[in-house]
Structure formats: structure tokens, C-alpha cells
Amino acid sequence: MSKRIVIALGGNALGKNLSEQMTAVRQTAKAIADLVEDGHEVVLSHGNGPQVGMIQNAFAAYERAEPKAERMPLSVCVAMSQGYIGYDLQNALREELRNRGIQKDVATVLTQVEVSPDDPAFYHPSKPIGGFMTEEEAKQLAAEKGFTVAEDAGRGWRQVVASPKPAAIVELGAVRALARAGQVVIACGGGGIPVKAEGNHLKGVPAVIDKDFASALLAKSLDADVLIILTAVEKVAIRYGKPDAEWLSHMNAAEARRYIAEGQFAPGSMLPKVEAALDFAESGAGRYALITLLEKARDGIDGKTGTVVEG
Ligand code: ADP
Ligand code: MG
């Protein structure tokens, strides 16, 4: 049966640098094309950690060489990363579809995601971004620009930003129109460009929206049937990394909540995925989420593997 699917791509779908990305998107395109070939309506979102880091580092080098250069805002770096990733991904997918005789268009939508200025995350900036600095450089930046800085796991000082929840997808109408017209759409890259509304003006904010939460909002907003989170593990485990780890094929909402409370999922990696999966699965009748390995997308949607989260 044909389904409307939102797919969140993790770091392994894109690689960590220019050449890795060029290779990785070919494999990713195959996994996505399998689902398109099976008749599903597919909208893609993706992470951007290494890519936005690369863009920020490039500007940091430029700013060191050119003292009059303005500091490039994080929101603009996210916009650039959406363009860079979308460019590679849409072309790889277009080529793979054409190789299979499928004449579908693929489009990337530059996506802004509104966050609430009252989100409690703004009081606890915790997400390290950008390059490493000495303590002196970091404190100078904090004093000059009002940035929050923190020591990152013994490796040096970095800027830290808030990771607020996504509240609304600004370009949702464009994403929906393209998807309903039969195009494969790439949207909400890197969790979306974080903005806050000031009347009619949308102002970029220095924040990072978790791509798994943004993908759940995208799936809800598009009235999708399934949210698939493709990552580096085939299934979600409890007692992960321990000798008695148990790989789960299925979690209902009560089980998911209990495992979350028990701390079974690592914050910053598996926890946001299970939370996003649960959020989507509980948002409407018949909706479910699937967490699996990139290469197993088709087997997962066919019910053969992965971890299904149901509301
Ligand atoms: P992505 O780039 O796809 O978002 P992450 O590295 O953020 O990937 O999250 C996936 C990783 O979460 C897995 O590769 C695994 O190492 C880790 N992980 C943490 N806890 C668990 C768990 N309970 N079950 C499975 N994987 C887990
Ligand atoms: Mg992640």
C-alpha cells in the first residue's frame, strides 16, 4: 500500500566532508529511490552537523584574515548547509530515479522553522557549535558579542547555543504543494533555519533545532502516515552497549515512555529519535514511526526489520 512518508536522514547518510558526502549520497539515493519506486510519497529531511561546522570554520578563517569581516550568523550558515546538502542529495536522487526509469523531479526547499522566544532552552544553551577557542578568545567573544561559551569535554572552548523545540515550519505550503504534485522534496535540513517572528519579520536566531524533532513536526504537518528515522543502527536497544542488550522490534507509547524514564537512550543521539518517534506516533490514529539503518529502509517499511514505535 502506498504511504506518505517523511524520512529523516542521519549523519551516516551524508558523510563528514566533501568527498565522503559525494559517495554517501549515492548510497542514500538508492535507499530513497527504493521507496519512491514502491509508490510511496517521500519527503526528506536531514542533519547538518559536520557541514554547518565546515561552513562556520571557513568563515572563522576568513574573519581571522579579514578583521573587518562581519561575523556570519549561525542561521545563515544553516541556510548555506541546506543549499550545499540539498544540491548533492537532489542530484544524486534525480540520477538514481532516472537510472530506474522514474521521471520524477526532486526539489530542495530552503526551510525556516519558527521557534518560540520563550522556549526554556534559551535559558540553558547547551549545544556546542563551531570551532574551538582558547579560554581567553572565548571570554572575549562572550564579552563582545554576548555569546554563551563553555568548555567542551576537555577539548577547548566553544560557543554554545540553545536547542529549542520547533514550533512551526514557515515554508510548509511550498513543501506540501511540491509533494502533492508528485515531486520528492528535501526540507527542514539541519532541523531548519531557526527564526523567530517579529511581526511580519522573521529574524534568524543563534540556535540549533534538533533534526529529529523538526522531522516529527514536518511529518505531523504534512499528515504523513510514517516517520522513518534512518540512522547508524538497525534497531533501538535497551541496555545498549551492555552484554545483555536487547534489540527492540516494537515499542508502544507506554514502553517508550518507560525506557525514556529509565535512561535507556543516550541524550543527543538515540533519545531525541525515540522522543520524536513517540511524538509523531501519538499525534494521530494509524500513524507510526520506524527507526532503522539507512540501507534497511525498504525492509523496514515492509515490516521486516527496524524498531517500530506506535502511539
Ligand atoms: P544520527 O546522525 O543518525 O542522528 P546519532 O549518532 O545522533 O545519529 O544517533 C544514533 C546513535 O545512537 C547510534 O549509532 C548509537 O550509537 C546511539 N545509541 C545510543 N543509545 C542507543 C540505544 N539505546 N539503542 C541504539 N542506539 C543507541
Ligand atoms: Mg543525531
PDB file of C-alpha atoms in Angstrom, residues 31-306:
ATOM      1  CA  ALA A  31      17.631   3.638  -0.310  1.00  0.00           C
ATOM      2  CA  ILE A  32      15.260   6.532  -1.007  1.00  0.00           C
ATOM      3  CA  ALA A  33      14.653   5.511  -4.632  1.00  0.00           C
ATOM      4  CA  ASP A  34      13.569   2.048  -3.385  1.00  0.00           C
ATOM      5  CA  LEU A  35      10.684   3.679  -1.531  1.00  0.00           C
ATOM      6  CA  VAL A  36       9.768   6.000  -4.405  1.00  0.00           C
ATOM      7  CA  GLU A  37       9.845   3.022  -6.766  1.00  0.00           C
ATOM      8  CA  ASP A  38       7.448   1.176  -4.466  1.00  0.00           C
ATOM      9  CA  GLY A  39       4.959   4.023  -4.967  1.00  0.00           C
ATOM     10  CA  HIS A  40       5.374   5.898  -1.686  1.00  0.00           C
ATOM     11  CA  GLU A  41       5.198   9.699  -1.434  1.00  0.00           C
ATOM     12  CA  VAL A  42       8.522  10.738   0.092  1.00  0.00           C
ATOM     13  CA  VAL A  43       9.651  13.932   1.811  1.00  0.00           C
ATOM     14  CA  LEU A  44      13.221  14.023   3.135  1.00  0.00           C
ATOM     15  CA  SER A  45      14.880  15.897   5.930  1.00  0.00           C
ATOM     16  CA  HIS A  46      18.482  15.595   7.084  1.00  0.00           C
ATOM     17  CA  GLY A  47      21.050  16.557   9.682  1.00  0.00           C
ATOM     18  CA  ASN A  48      23.881  19.023   9.003  1.00  0.00           C
ATOM     19  CA  GLY A  49      26.366  18.843  11.915  1.00  0.00           C
ATOM     20  CA  PRO A  50      29.635  18.329  10.005  1.00  0.00           C
ATOM     21  CA  GLN A  51      28.521  20.508   7.081  1.00  0.00           C
ATOM     22  CA  VAL A  52      27.492  23.529   9.126  1.00  0.00           C
ATOM     23  CA  GLY A  53      30.717  23.076  11.116  1.00  0.00           C
ATOM     24  CA  MET A  54      32.710  23.184   7.880  1.00  0.00           C
ATOM     25  CA  ILE A  55      30.939  26.372   6.780  1.00  0.00           C
ATOM     26  CA  GLN A  56      31.497  28.028  10.151  1.00  0.00           C
ATOM     27  CA  ASN A  57      35.184  27.076  10.153  1.00  0.00           C
ATOM     28  CA  ALA A  58      35.602  28.571   6.680  1.00  0.00           C
ATOM     29  CA  PHE A  59      34.125  31.851   7.852  1.00  0.00           C
ATOM     30  CA  ALA A  60      36.176  31.776  11.047  1.00  0.00           C
ATOM     31  CA  ALA A  61      39.342  31.544   8.903  1.00  0.00           C
ATOM     32  CA  TYR A  62      38.088  34.391   6.715  1.00  0.00           C
ATOM     33  CA  GLU A  63      37.317  36.520   9.763  1.00  0.00           C
ATOM     34  CA  ARG A  64      40.826  35.936  11.128  1.00  0.00           C
ATOM     35  CA  ALA A  65      42.337  37.034   7.809  1.00  0.00           C
ATOM     36  CA  GLU A  66      39.970  39.978   7.349  1.00  0.00           C
ATOM     37  CA  PRO A  67      39.473  41.746  10.686  1.00  0.00           C
ATOM     38  CA  LYS A  68      36.739  43.992   9.245  1.00  0.00           C
ATOM     39  CA  ALA A  69      34.661  40.976   8.175  1.00  0.00           C
ATOM     40  CA  GLU A  70      31.277  40.702   9.819  1.00  0.00           C
ATOM     41  CA  ARG A  71      30.659  37.544  11.787  1.00  0.00           C
ATOM     42  CA  MET A  72      28.495  35.145   9.781  1.00  0.00           C
ATOM     43  CA  PRO A  73      25.336  34.353  11.787  1.00  0.00           C
ATOM     44  CA  LEU A  74      24.622  30.704  12.570  1.00  0.00           C
ATOM     45  CA  SER A  75      21.214  30.964  10.866  1.00  0.00           C
ATOM     46  CA  VAL A  76      22.914  31.979   7.607  1.00  0.00           C
ATOM     47  CA  CYS A  77      25.374  29.071   7.957  1.00  0.00           C
ATOM     48  CA  VAL A  78      22.413  26.682   8.362  1.00  0.00           C
ATOM     49  CA  ALA A  79      20.836  28.174   5.216  1.00  0.00           C
ATOM     50  CA  MET A  80      24.097  27.572   3.330  1.00  0.00           C
ATOM     51  CA  SER A  81      24.276  23.988   4.608  1.00  0.00           C
ATOM     52  CA  GLN A  82      20.732  23.330   3.351  1.00  0.00           C
ATOM     53  CA  GLY A  83      21.809  24.570  -0.073  1.00  0.00           C
ATOM     54  CA  TYR A  84      25.007  22.536  -0.140  1.00  0.00           C
ATOM     55  CA  ILE A  85      23.425  19.298   1.062  1.00  0.00           C
ATOM     56  CA  GLY A  86      20.254  19.771  -0.984  1.00  0.00           C
ATOM     57  CA  TYR A  87      22.320  20.297  -4.105  1.00  0.00           C
ATOM     58  CA  ASP A  88      24.176  16.975  -3.709  1.00  0.00           C
ATOM     59  CA  LEU A  89      21.206  14.998  -2.454  1.00  0.00           C
ATOM     60  CA  GLN A  90      18.687  16.168  -5.034  1.00  0.00           C
ATOM     61  CA  ASN A  91      21.080  15.495  -7.893  1.00  0.00           C
ATOM     62  CA  ALA A  92      22.041  12.040  -6.603  1.00  0.00           C
ATOM     63  CA  LEU A  93      18.383  11.140  -6.172  1.00  0.00           C
ATOM     64  CA  ARG A  94      17.369  12.576  -9.534  1.00  0.00           C
ATOM     65  CA  GLU A  95      20.075  10.474 -11.208  1.00  0.00           C
ATOM     66  CA  GLU A  96      19.143   7.287  -9.331  1.00  0.00           C
ATOM     67  CA  LEU A  97      15.451   7.731 -10.190  1.00  0.00           C
ATOM     68  CA  ARG A  98      16.248   8.329 -13.866  1.00  0.00           C
ATOM     69  CA  ASN A  99      18.515   5.254 -13.895  1.00  0.00           C
ATOM     70  CA  ARG A 100      15.430   3.311 -12.835  1.00  0.00           C
ATOM     71  CA  GLY A 101      13.234   4.958 -15.469  1.00  0.00           C
ATOM     72  CA  ILE A 102      11.370   7.155 -12.964  1.00  0.00           C
ATOM     73  CA  GLN A 103      10.958  10.686 -14.323  1.00  0.00           C
ATOM     74  CA  LYS A 104      10.243  12.393 -11.007  1.00  0.00           C
ATOM     75  CA  ASP A 105      11.515  15.821 -10.070  1.00  0.00           C
ATOM     76  CA  VAL A 106      13.424  16.374  -6.848  1.00  0.00           C
ATOM     77  CA  ALA A 107      13.388  19.792  -5.165  1.00  0.00           C
ATOM     78  CA  THR A 108      15.054  21.260  -2.118  1.00  0.00           C
ATOM     79  CA  VAL A 109      13.077  23.851  -0.192  1.00  0.00           C
ATOM     80  CA  LEU A 110      15.067  26.313   1.878  1.00  0.00           C
ATOM     81  CA  THR A 111      13.173  25.893   5.130  1.00  0.00           C
ATOM     82  CA  GLN A 112      12.851  28.225   8.079  1.00  0.00           C
ATOM     83  CA  VAL A 113      11.487  26.834  11.319  1.00  0.00           C
ATOM     84  CA  GLU A 114       9.969  29.137  13.865  1.00  0.00           C
ATOM     85  CA  VAL A 115      10.935  28.748  17.485  1.00  0.00           C
ATOM     86  CA  SER A 116       9.344  30.397  20.484  1.00  0.00           C
ATOM     87  CA  PRO A 117      11.483  33.101  22.112  1.00  0.00           C
ATOM     88  CA  ASP A 118      10.042  31.828  25.409  1.00  0.00           C
ATOM     89  CA  ASP A 119      11.335  28.289  24.858  1.00  0.00           C
ATOM     90  CA  PRO A 120      13.031  27.261  28.122  1.00  0.00           C
ATOM     91  CA  ALA A 121      16.005  26.006  26.072  1.00  0.00           C
ATOM     92  CA  PHE A 122      17.089  29.651  25.641  1.00  0.00           C
ATOM     93  CA  TYR A 123      17.834  29.803  29.356  1.00  0.00           C
ATOM     94  CA  HIS A 124      20.156  26.783  29.124  1.00  0.00           C
ATOM     95  CA  PRO A 125      22.254  26.997  25.954  1.00  0.00           C
ATOM     96  CA  SER A 126      23.962  23.601  25.812  1.00  0.00           C
ATOM     97  CA  LYS A 127      24.714  22.697  22.214  1.00  0.00           C
ATOM     98  CA  PRO A 128      28.394  23.327  21.280  1.00  0.00           C
ATOM     99  CA  ILE A 129      28.884  24.632  17.740  1.00  0.00           C
ATOM    100  CA  GLY A 130      31.709  25.925  15.574  1.00  0.00           C
ATOM    101  CA  GLY A 131      35.454  25.820  16.111  1.00  0.00           C
ATOM    102  CA  PHE A 132      37.458  25.510  19.305  1.00  0.00           C
ATOM    103  CA  MET A 133      38.941  28.566  21.033  1.00  0.00           C
ATOM    104  CA  THR A 134      41.266  29.281  23.923  1.00  0.00           C
ATOM    105  CA  GLU A 135      39.606  30.352  27.145  1.00  0.00           C
ATOM    106  CA  GLU A 136      40.762  33.969  26.536  1.00  0.00           C
ATOM    107  CA  GLU A 137      39.337  34.050  22.984  1.00  0.00           C
ATOM    108  CA  ALA A 138      36.086  32.542  24.188  1.00  0.00           C
ATOM    109  CA  LYS A 139      35.671  35.007  27.032  1.00  0.00           C
ATOM    110  CA  GLN A 140      36.478  37.920  24.746  1.00  0.00           C
ATOM    111  CA  LEU A 141      33.836  36.756  22.275  1.00  0.00           C
ATOM    112  CA  ALA A 142      31.340  36.374  25.096  1.00  0.00           C
ATOM    113  CA  ALA A 143      32.048  39.903  26.338  1.00  0.00           C
ATOM    114  CA  GLU A 144      31.972  41.489  22.869  1.00  0.00           C
ATOM    115  CA  LYS A 145      29.041  39.664  21.330  1.00  0.00           C
ATOM    116  CA  GLY A 146      27.073  38.434  24.290  1.00  0.00           C
ATOM    117  CA  PHE A 147      27.573  34.819  23.191  1.00  0.00           C
ATOM    118  CA  THR A 148      27.470  31.978  25.660  1.00  0.00           C
ATOM    119  CA  VAL A 149      30.682  29.960  25.696  1.00  0.00           C
ATOM    120  CA  ALA A 150      31.626  26.810  27.547  1.00  0.00           C
ATOM    121  CA  GLU A 151      34.384  24.282  27.903  1.00  0.00           C
ATOM    122  CA  ASP A 152      33.622  21.246  25.705  1.00  0.00           C
ATOM    123  CA  ALA A 153      34.639  17.884  27.189  1.00  0.00           C
ATOM    124  CA  GLY A 154      38.278  18.852  27.860  1.00  0.00           C
ATOM    125  CA  ARG A 155      38.861  19.700  24.183  1.00  0.00           C
ATOM    126  CA  GLY A 156      38.738  23.507  24.384  1.00  0.00           C
ATOM    127  CA  TRP A 157      36.201  26.309  24.486  1.00  0.00           C
ATOM    128  CA  ARG A 158      33.318  26.704  22.065  1.00  0.00           C
ATOM    129  CA  GLN A 159      30.233  28.775  21.573  1.00  0.00           C
ATOM    130  CA  VAL A 160      27.157  27.041  22.962  1.00  0.00           C
ATOM    131  CA  VAL A 161      23.656  27.734  21.683  1.00  0.00           C
ATOM    132  CA  ALA A 162      20.147  26.795  22.686  1.00  0.00           C
ATOM    133  CA  SER A 163      18.350  23.837  21.140  1.00  0.00           C
ATOM    134  CA  PRO A 164      14.701  24.964  21.214  1.00  0.00           C
ATOM    135  CA  LYS A 165      11.758  22.858  20.040  1.00  0.00           C
ATOM    136  CA  PRO A 166      10.480  23.542  16.511  1.00  0.00           C
ATOM    137  CA  ALA A 167       7.140  25.406  16.687  1.00  0.00           C
ATOM    138  CA  ALA A 168       6.112  25.901  13.026  1.00  0.00           C
ATOM    139  CA  ILE A 169       7.533  25.289   9.548  1.00  0.00           C
ATOM    140  CA  VAL A 170       7.400  28.548   7.616  1.00  0.00           C
ATOM    141  CA  GLU A 171       7.618  27.080   4.091  1.00  0.00           C
ATOM    142  CA  LEU A 172       5.199  24.220   4.816  1.00  0.00           C
ATOM    143  CA  GLY A 173       2.835  25.306   1.999  1.00  0.00           C
ATOM    144  CA  ALA A 174       5.616  25.044  -0.579  1.00  0.00           C
ATOM    145  CA  VAL A 175       6.728  21.630   0.705  1.00  0.00           C
ATOM    146  CA  ARG A 176       3.165  20.322   0.649  1.00  0.00           C
ATOM    147  CA  ALA A 177       2.385  21.698  -2.814  1.00  0.00           C
ATOM    148  CA  LEU A 178       5.513  20.120  -4.314  1.00  0.00           C
ATOM    149  CA  ALA A 179       4.936  16.790  -2.568  1.00  0.00           C
ATOM    150  CA  ARG A 180       1.272  16.643  -3.643  1.00  0.00           C
ATOM    151  CA  ALA A 181       2.394  17.446  -7.191  1.00  0.00           C
ATOM    152  CA  GLY A 182       4.467  14.252  -7.133  1.00  0.00           C
ATOM    153  CA  GLN A 183       7.898  15.710  -6.502  1.00  0.00           C
ATOM    154  CA  VAL A 184      10.338  14.313  -3.987  1.00  0.00           C
ATOM    155  CA  VAL A 185      11.022  17.168  -1.578  1.00  0.00           C
ATOM    156  CA  ILE A 186      14.003  17.830   0.680  1.00  0.00           C
ATOM    157  CA  ALA A 187      13.085  20.179   3.540  1.00  0.00           C
ATOM    158  CA  CYS A 188      13.951  21.160   7.104  1.00  0.00           C
ATOM    159  CA  GLY A 189      17.646  20.425   6.568  1.00  0.00           C
ATOM    160  CA  GLY A 190      19.672  20.648   9.763  1.00  0.00           C
ATOM    161  CA  GLY A 191      16.427  20.985  11.709  1.00  0.00           C
ATOM    162  CA  GLY A 192      15.559  24.112   9.708  1.00  0.00           C
ATOM    163  CA  ILE A 193      16.874  27.661   9.776  1.00  0.00           C
ATOM    164  CA  PRO A 194      15.827  28.797  13.255  1.00  0.00           C
ATOM    165  CA  VAL A 195      13.843  32.041  13.199  1.00  0.00           C
ATOM    166  CA  LYS A 196      11.575  33.980  15.497  1.00  0.00           C
ATOM    167  CA  ALA A 197       8.689  36.128  14.316  1.00  0.00           C
ATOM    168  CA  GLU A 198       8.815  39.869  14.973  1.00  0.00           C
ATOM    169  CA  GLY A 199       5.561  40.979  13.388  1.00  0.00           C
ATOM    170  CA  ASN A 200       5.952  40.150   9.697  1.00  0.00           C
ATOM    171  CA  HIS A 201       9.709  39.962  10.016  1.00  0.00           C
ATOM    172  CA  LEU A 202      11.427  36.623  10.559  1.00  0.00           C
ATOM    173  CA  LYS A 203      14.672  37.064  12.435  1.00  0.00           C
ATOM    174  CA  GLY A 204      17.373  34.374  12.443  1.00  0.00           C
ATOM    175  CA  VAL A 205      18.286  33.202  15.930  1.00  0.00           C
ATOM    176  CA  PRO A 206      21.542  31.598  17.042  1.00  0.00           C
ATOM    177  CA  ALA A 207      20.112  28.201  17.907  1.00  0.00           C
ATOM    178  CA  VAL A 208      20.157  24.629  16.637  1.00  0.00           C
ATOM    179  CA  ILE A 209      16.897  22.770  16.179  1.00  0.00           C
ATOM    180  CA  ASP A 210      17.219  19.010  16.538  1.00  0.00           C
ATOM    181  CA  LYS A 211      16.623  17.450  13.129  1.00  0.00           C
ATOM    182  CA  ASP A 212      14.677  14.529  14.626  1.00  0.00           C
ATOM    183  CA  PHE A 213      12.169  16.897  16.305  1.00  0.00           C
ATOM    184  CA  ALA A 214      11.899  19.048  13.177  1.00  0.00           C
ATOM    185  CA  SER A 215      11.239  15.882  11.150  1.00  0.00           C
ATOM    186  CA  ALA A 216       8.454  14.825  13.524  1.00  0.00           C
ATOM    187  CA  LEU A 217       6.848  18.261  13.154  1.00  0.00           C
ATOM    188  CA  LEU A 218       7.231  18.034   9.366  1.00  0.00           C
ATOM    189  CA  ALA A 219       5.592  14.582   9.352  1.00  0.00           C
ATOM    190  CA  LYS A 220       2.714  15.798  11.533  1.00  0.00           C
ATOM    191  CA  SER A 221       2.245  18.977   9.496  1.00  0.00           C
ATOM    192  CA  LEU A 222       2.145  17.034   6.213  1.00  0.00           C
ATOM    193  CA  ASP A 223      -0.273  14.472   7.656  1.00  0.00           C
ATOM    194  CA  ALA A 224       2.196  11.678   6.912  1.00  0.00           C
ATOM    195  CA  ASP A 225       1.470   8.018   7.618  1.00  0.00           C
ATOM    196  CA  VAL A 226       5.005   7.125   8.664  1.00  0.00           C
ATOM    197  CA  LEU A 227       8.057   8.898  10.033  1.00  0.00           C
ATOM    198  CA  ILE A 228      11.205   6.938   9.215  1.00  0.00           C
ATOM    199  CA  ILE A 229      14.365   7.890  11.070  1.00  0.00           C
ATOM    200  CA  LEU A 230      17.330   6.415   9.215  1.00  0.00           C
ATOM    201  CA  THR A 231      20.493   6.210  11.264  1.00  0.00           C
ATOM    202  CA  ALA A 232      23.556   4.078  12.023  1.00  0.00           C
ATOM    203  CA  VAL A 233      21.802   1.231  13.893  1.00  0.00           C
ATOM    204  CA  GLU A 234      19.259  -1.284  12.560  1.00  0.00           C
ATOM    205  CA  LYS A 235      17.203  -1.277  15.752  1.00  0.00           C
ATOM    206  CA  VAL A 236      16.896   0.568  19.028  1.00  0.00           C
ATOM    207  CA  ALA A 237      18.213  -1.286  22.052  1.00  0.00           C
ATOM    208  CA  ILE A 238      17.608  -1.298  25.740  1.00  0.00           C
ATOM    209  CA  ARG A 239      20.725  -1.892  27.854  1.00  0.00           C
ATOM    210  CA  TYR A 240      22.544  -0.580  24.767  1.00  0.00           C
ATOM    211  CA  GLY A 241      26.252  -1.394  24.756  1.00  0.00           C
ATOM    212  CA  LYS A 242      25.887  -3.937  27.566  1.00  0.00           C
ATOM    213  CA  PRO A 243      26.351  -7.704  27.145  1.00  0.00           C
ATOM    214  CA  ASP A 244      22.621  -8.262  27.748  1.00  0.00           C
ATOM    215  CA  ALA A 245      21.471  -5.566  25.299  1.00  0.00           C
ATOM    216  CA  GLU A 246      18.081  -6.294  23.749  1.00  0.00           C
ATOM    217  CA  TRP A 247      17.244  -5.055  20.248  1.00  0.00           C
ATOM    218  CA  LEU A 248      13.620  -3.990  20.034  1.00  0.00           C
ATOM    219  CA  SER A 249      11.343  -4.617  17.058  1.00  0.00           C
ATOM    220  CA  HIS A 250       8.451  -2.765  18.585  1.00  0.00           C
ATOM    221  CA  MET A 251       7.638  -0.220  21.303  1.00  0.00           C
ATOM    222  CA  ASN A 252       4.229   1.050  22.283  1.00  0.00           C
ATOM    223  CA  ALA A 253       3.878   4.514  23.815  1.00  0.00           C
ATOM    224  CA  ALA A 254       3.901   3.252  27.396  1.00  0.00           C
ATOM    225  CA  GLU A 255       7.024   1.178  26.816  1.00  0.00           C
ATOM    226  CA  ALA A 256       8.778   4.046  25.051  1.00  0.00           C
ATOM    227  CA  ARG A 257       7.988   6.381  27.942  1.00  0.00           C
ATOM    228  CA  ARG A 258       9.204   3.862  30.487  1.00  0.00           C
ATOM    229  CA  TYR A 259      12.508   3.276  28.655  1.00  0.00           C
ATOM    230  CA  ILE A 260      12.999   7.049  28.306  1.00  0.00           C
ATOM    231  CA  ALA A 261      12.455   7.460  32.056  1.00  0.00           C
ATOM    232  CA  GLU A 262      14.935   4.636  32.724  1.00  0.00           C
ATOM    233  CA  GLY A 263      17.576   6.486  30.684  1.00  0.00           C
ATOM    234  CA  GLN A 264      17.892   3.714  28.080  1.00  0.00           C
ATOM    235  CA  PHE A 265      18.597   6.159  25.246  1.00  0.00           C
ATOM    236  CA  ALA A 266      21.631   8.423  25.058  1.00  0.00           C
ATOM    237  CA  PRO A 267      20.790  12.155  25.108  1.00  0.00           C
ATOM    238  CA  GLY A 268      21.848  13.850  21.881  1.00  0.00           C
ATOM    239  CA  SER A 269      21.760  10.633  19.837  1.00  0.00           C
ATOM    240  CA  MET A 270      19.040   7.998  20.382  1.00  0.00           C
ATOM    241  CA  LEU A 271      16.908   9.890  22.913  1.00  0.00           C
ATOM    242  CA  PRO A 272      15.715  12.624  20.501  1.00  0.00           C
ATOM    243  CA  LYS A 273      14.880   9.927  17.934  1.00  0.00           C
ATOM    244  CA  VAL A 274      12.691   7.942  20.314  1.00  0.00           C
ATOM    245  CA  GLU A 275      11.077  11.154  21.598  1.00  0.00           C
ATOM    246  CA  ALA A 276      10.422  12.342  18.024  1.00  0.00           C
ATOM    247  CA  ALA A 277       9.081   8.906  17.056  1.00  0.00           C
ATOM    248  CA  LEU A 278       6.748   8.875  20.035  1.00  0.00           C
ATOM    249  CA  ASP A 279       5.590  12.444  19.400  1.00  0.00           C
ATOM    250  CA  PHE A 280       4.642  11.576  15.812  1.00  0.00           C
ATOM    251  CA  ALA A 281       3.136   8.168  16.603  1.00  0.00           C
ATOM    252  CA  GLU A 282       0.860   9.680  19.234  1.00  0.00           C
ATOM    253  CA  SER A 283      -0.257  12.580  17.047  1.00  0.00           C
ATOM    254  CA  GLY A 284      -2.902  10.749  15.024  1.00  0.00           C
ATOM    255  CA  ALA A 285      -4.653   7.437  14.500  1.00  0.00           C
ATOM    256  CA  GLY A 286      -2.753   4.938  12.381  1.00  0.00           C
ATOM    257  CA  ARG A 287       0.487   6.896  12.462  1.00  0.00           C
ATOM    258  CA  TYR A 288       3.693   5.120  13.391  1.00  0.00           C
ATOM    259  CA  ALA A 289       7.417   5.754  13.355  1.00  0.00           C
ATOM    260  CA  LEU A 290      10.248   3.480  12.317  1.00  0.00           C
ATOM    261  CA  ILE A 291      13.881   3.745  13.371  1.00  0.00           C
ATOM    262  CA  THR A 292      16.342   1.718  11.317  1.00  0.00           C
ATOM    263  CA  LEU A 293      19.525   1.602   9.294  1.00  0.00           C
ATOM    264  CA  LEU A 294      19.717   3.656   6.110  1.00  0.00           C
ATOM    265  CA  GLU A 295      20.278   0.536   3.966  1.00  0.00           C
ATOM    266  CA  LYS A 296      17.247  -1.152   5.546  1.00  0.00           C
ATOM    267  CA  ALA A 297      14.645   1.492   4.696  1.00  0.00           C
ATOM    268  CA  ARG A 298      12.724  -0.738   2.267  1.00  0.00           C
ATOM    269  CA  ASP A 299      12.859  -3.818   4.523  1.00  0.00           C
ATOM    270  CA  GLY A 300      11.772  -1.610   7.404  1.00  0.00           C
ATOM    271  CA  ILE A 301       8.708  -0.211   5.659  1.00  0.00           C
ATOM    272  CA  ASP A 302       7.877  -3.783   4.566  1.00  0.00           C
ATOM    273  CA  GLY A 303       7.810  -4.747   8.257  1.00  0.00           C
ATOM    274  CA  LYS A 304      10.916  -6.945   8.109  1.00  0.00           C
ATOM    275  CA  THR A 305      13.243  -5.014  10.405  1.00  0.00           C
ATOM    276  CA  GLY A 306      13.816  -1.845  12.414  1.00  0.00           C
TER     277      GLY A 306
END
